[in-house]
Amino acid sequence: MNTYYLRPKDTLQPFVQQYIVLQNITSAADIAQKKLFTLGKQYLVFIQKGALAFKPNDHASFELPEASVTGPFTCAVNARVTGPLNAVVVQLNAYASHRLMGISMESVTNYFRDLTKVDSSWQFTAKALNNADNLDTIQNILDRVLEDLLPKQKPALRQVDEMVDYLAAQKGQVEMLDLALRFKTSRHTLERQFMEVTGLTPQLYSRILRRQRYA
């Protein structure tokens, strides 16, 4: 079992937080030990060998395809590994999937989207990662592909990015009415837009931030 953490290019901040390369993972315990696929996080996952499935509490189980976006999870999730598993994982921030790929994240919460059905070019990314024979090549592929998305950023609902960053800066210690007043919007509109961009309600996102603070 080997796990490698790679740093994305600075130009990808704040959207892309880290790359994780998993090799010869044989059990769900290996996944849990790495604290992957935790509450509130979004990930791109490229399966190179083996299989990875999830069963969130109170939600249906699912197996990830070759290239997918998964998360955020709002509850505990159990992983099932058919291995040995090799995979490349990209950890994103709370609004990256919507901003860079235009994905409505409310449909992905506790589930996944097949990236090749979002854009067929992800098939080439998955193939390139499968053929990569070293960590530098993997890092360069991901940097290039994700940098290519930057000029295609979706302008709609950009205010939600500011809300996410503000909540994170305040460590979730914000009342929803105060948040709505700060961003000059109704609470209903705030919740609807926040859910579309992040897959979470602002209340739940704040609770996750507070929990992480004391973890």
C-alpha positions as a Python dict, from the first residue, in 0.01 Angstrom:
ca = {
    (1, 'M'): (0, 0, 0),
    (2, 'N'): (145, 335, -108),
    (3, 'T'): (-7, 682, -90),
    (4, 'Y'): (150, 990, -244),
    (5, 'Y'): (40, 1351, -195),
    (6, 'L'): (121, 1592, -475),
    (7, 'R'): (92, 1971, -477),
    (8, 'P'): (-108, 2128, -762),
    (9, 'K'): (27, 2435, -943),
    (10, 'D'): (-33, 2762, -762),
    (11, 'T'): (-247, 2884, -1052),
    (12, 'L'): (-510, 2625, -955),
    (13, 'Q'): (-573, 2775, -612),
    (14, 'P'): (-819, 2800, -449),
    (15, 'F'): (-1007, 2540, -653),
    (16, 'V'): (-767, 2244, -631),
    (17, 'Q'): (-630, 2152, -288),
    (18, 'Q'): (-419, 1841, -347),
    (19, 'Y'): (-362, 1533, -560),
    (20, 'I'): (-356, 1192, -393),
    (21, 'V'): (-217, 885, -571),
    (22, 'L'): (-334, 556, -421),
    (23, 'Q'): (-149, 236, -507),
    (24, 'N'): (-224, -122, -401),
    (25, 'I'): (-508, -33, -167),
    (26, 'T'): (-665, -358, -50),
    (27, 'S'): (-928, -261, 206),
    (28, 'A'): (-1172, 9, 311),
    (29, 'A'): (-962, 55, 625),
    (30, 'D'): (-681, 186, 405),
    (31, 'I'): (-919, 451, 268),
    (32, 'A'): (-1045, 549, 614),
    (33, 'Q'): (-690, 575, 747),
    (34, 'K'): (-612, 839, 486),
    (35, 'K'): (-920, 1039, 592),
    (36, 'L'): (-1043, 1052, 235),
    (37, 'F'): (-1404, 1105, 128),
    (38, 'T'): (-1498, 1281, 448),
    (39, 'L'): (-1786, 1517, 526),
    (40, 'G'): (-1829, 1814, 293),
    (41, 'K'): (-1541, 1736, 57),
    (42, 'Q'): (-1552, 1711, -324),
    (43, 'Y'): (-1322, 1481, -519),
    (44, 'L'): (-1240, 1386, -874),
    (45, 'V'): (-1157, 1016, -881),
    (46, 'F'): (-983, 828, -1162),
    (47, 'I'): (-982, 451, -1118),
    (48, 'Q'): (-676, 289, -1273),
    (49, 'K'): (-714, -64, -1138),
    (50, 'G'): (-963, -241, -914),
    (51, 'A'): (-1292, -88, -800),
    (52, 'L'): (-1417, 155, -537),
    (53, 'A'): (-1774, 170, -408),
    (54, 'F'): (-1945, 372, -135),
    (55, 'K'): (-2245, 327, 93),
    (56, 'P'): (-2340, 654, 263),
    (57, 'N'): (-2563, 608, 568),
    (58, 'D'): (-2930, 636, 467),
    (59, 'H'): (-2843, 649, 97),
    (60, 'A'): (-2804, 395, -181),
    (61, 'S'): (-2467, 237, -248),
    (62, 'F'): (-2282, 310, -572),
    (63, 'E'): (-1962, 214, -751),
    (64, 'L'): (-1746, 480, -912),
    (65, 'P'): (-1683, 461, -1288),
    (66, 'E'): (-1341, 519, -1444),
    (67, 'A'): (-1364, 899, -1407),
    (68, 'S'): (-1604, 1070, -1168),
    (69, 'V'): (-1675, 1355, -931),
    (70, 'T'): (-1808, 1245, -593),
    (71, 'G'): (-1907, 1422, -275),
    (72, 'P'): (-1988, 1615, -85),
    (73, 'F'): (-2101, 1360, 170),
    (74, 'T'): (-2336, 1478, 442),
    (75, 'C'): (-2311, 1166, 658),
    (76, 'A'): (-2075, 883, 742),
    (77, 'V'): (-1982, 674, 441),
    (78, 'N'): (-1850, 319, 418),
    (79, 'A'): (-1613, 233, 137),
    (80, 'R'): (-1577, -103, -36),
    (81, 'V'): (-1255, -180, -218),
    (82, 'T'): (-1217, -448, -482),
    (83, 'G'): (-849, -464, -525),
    (84, 'P'): (-580, -412, -527),
    (85, 'L'): (-700, -60, -607),
    (86, 'N'): (-495, 202, -790),
    (87, 'A'): (-655, 544, -822),
    (88, 'V'): (-575, 912, -867),
    (89, 'V'): (-779, 1147, -650),
    (90, 'V'): (-811, 1525, -681),
    (91, 'Q'): (-938, 1702, -370),
    (92, 'L'): (-1135, 2015, -461),
    (93, 'N'): (-1270, 2306, -265),
    (94, 'A'): (-1642, 2352, -205),
    (95, 'Y'): (-1724, 2535, -530),
    (96, 'A'): (-1467, 2399, -778),
    (97, 'S'): (-1690, 2144, -954),
    (98, 'H'): (-1958, 2401, -1028),
    (99, 'R'): (-1720, 2680, -1119),
    (100, 'L'): (-1484, 2481, -1342),
    (101, 'M'): (-1722, 2225, -1492),
    (102, 'G'): (-2068, 2375, -1448),
    (103, 'I'): (-2194, 2079, -1246),
    (104, 'S'): (-2503, 2136, -1033),
    (105, 'M'): (-2375, 1979, -715),
    (106, 'E'): (-2712, 1925, -550),
    (107, 'S'): (-2746, 1619, -775),
    (108, 'V'): (-2406, 1485, -665),
    (109, 'T'): (-2445, 1506, -286),
    (110, 'N'): (-2392, 1157, -138),
    (111, 'Y'): (-2359, 1029, -495),
    (112, 'F'): (-2142, 1083, -805),
    (113, 'R'): (-2138, 1206, -1164),
    (114, 'D'): (-1961, 1023, -1445),
    (115, 'L'): (-1718, 1283, -1581),
    (116, 'T'): (-1715, 1127, -1926),
    (117, 'K'): (-2087, 1210, -1952),
    (118, 'V'): (-2019, 1569, -1845),
    (119, 'D'): (-1751, 1608, -2113),
    (120, 'S'): (-1612, 1329, -2330),
    (121, 'S'): (-1259, 1475, -2306),
    (122, 'W'): (-1233, 1326, -1956),
    (123, 'Q'): (-1196, 986, -2126),
    (124, 'F'): (-861, 1104, -2263),
    (125, 'T'): (-757, 1227, -1919),
    (126, 'A'): (-842, 891, -1764),
    (127, 'K'): (-649, 709, -2038),
    (128, 'A'): (-346, 937, -1997),
    (129, 'L'): (-343, 876, -1621),
    (130, 'N'): (-369, 501, -1678),
    (131, 'N'): (-63, 518, -1903),
    (132, 'A'): (139, 740, -1668),
    (133, 'D'): (436, 554, -1523),
    (134, 'N'): (557, 804, -1262),
    (135, 'L'): (428, 1068, -1020),
    (136, 'D'): (567, 1365, -1216),
    (137, 'T'): (371, 1260, -1522),
    (138, 'I'): (51, 1224, -1319),
    (139, 'Q'): (102, 1568, -1166),
    (140, 'N'): (170, 1728, -1505),
    (141, 'I'): (-139, 1569, -1662),
    (142, 'L'): (-365, 1694, -1384),
    (143, 'D'): (-210, 2041, -1380),
    (144, 'R'): (-256, 2078, -1755),
    (145, 'V'): (-612, 1946, -1768),
    (146, 'L'): (-732, 2151, -1473),
    (147, 'E'): (-555, 2467, -1591),
    (148, 'D'): (-738, 2430, -1922),
    (149, 'L'): (-1065, 2463, -1728),
    (150, 'L'): (-975, 2798, -1571),
    (151, 'P'): (-1069, 3015, -1873),
    (152, 'K'): (-1403, 2829, -1895),
    (153, 'Q'): (-1520, 2927, -1547),
    (154, 'K'): (-1895, 2965, -1516),
    (155, 'P'): (-1978, 3325, -1417),
    (156, 'A'): (-2320, 3250, -1267),
    (157, 'L'): (-2360, 3237, -889),
    (158, 'R'): (-2007, 3362, -830),
    (159, 'Q'): (-2131, 3530, -513),
    (160, 'V'): (-2158, 3182, -357),
    (161, 'D'): (-1779, 3150, -384),
    (162, 'E'): (-1751, 3459, -167),
    (163, 'M'): (-2001, 3315, 81),
    (164, 'V'): (-1803, 2991, 109),
    (165, 'D'): (-1478, 3177, 163),
    (166, 'Y'): (-1642, 3405, 421),
    (167, 'L'): (-1788, 3111, 616),
    (168, 'A'): (-1451, 2935, 608),
    (169, 'A'): (-1274, 3249, 732),
    (170, 'Q'): (-1526, 3272, 1018),
    (171, 'K'): (-1491, 2897, 1088),
    (172, 'G'): (-1866, 2854, 1046),
    (173, 'Q'): (-1952, 3094, 1328),
    (174, 'V'): (-2210, 3290, 1127),
    (175, 'E'): (-2587, 3316, 1164),
    (176, 'M'): (-2777, 3259, 839),
    (177, 'L'): (-2971, 3584, 871),
    (178, 'D'): (-2644, 3774, 908),
    (179, 'L'): (-2506, 3594, 602),
    (180, 'A'): (-2814, 3686, 397),
    (181, 'L'): (-2790, 4050, 505),
    (182, 'R'): (-2418, 4065, 431),
    (183, 'F'): (-2471, 3942, 76),
    (184, 'K'): (-2796, 4134, 24),
    (185, 'T'): (-3011, 3836, -64),
    (186, 'S'): (-3304, 3651, 85),
    (187, 'R'): (-3239, 3349, 302),
    (188, 'H'): (-3436, 3129, 60),
    (189, 'T'): (-3233, 3244, -241),
    (190, 'L'): (-2910, 3208, -46),
    (191, 'E'): (-2988, 2847, 47),
    (192, 'R'): (-3099, 2753, -306),
    (193, 'Q'): (-2791, 2900, -474),
    (194, 'F'): (-2553, 2765, -211),
    (195, 'M'): (-2697, 2416, -260),
    (196, 'E'): (-2658, 2433, -638),
    (197, 'V'): (-2293, 2535, -619),
    (198, 'T'): (-2171, 2327, -324),
    (199, 'G'): (-2423, 2046, -281),
    (200, 'L'): (-2468, 2158, 81),
    (201, 'T'): (-2691, 2402, 262),
    (202, 'P'): (-2504, 2692, 422),
    (203, 'Q'): (-2619, 2568, 762),
    (204, 'L'): (-2471, 2222, 706),
    (205, 'Y'): (-2151, 2366, 560),
    (206, 'S'): (-2114, 2584, 870),
    (207, 'R'): (-2166, 2283, 1099),
    (208, 'I'): (-1900, 2088, 911),
    (209, 'L'): (-1658, 2380, 946),
    (210, 'R'): (-1723, 2401, 1319),
    (211, 'R'): (-1673, 2026, 1357),
    (212, 'Q'): (-1343, 2042, 1168),
    (213, 'R'): (-1231, 2324, 1395),
    (214, 'Y'): (-1257, 2102, 1701),
    (215, 'A'): (-1150, 1775, 1536),
}
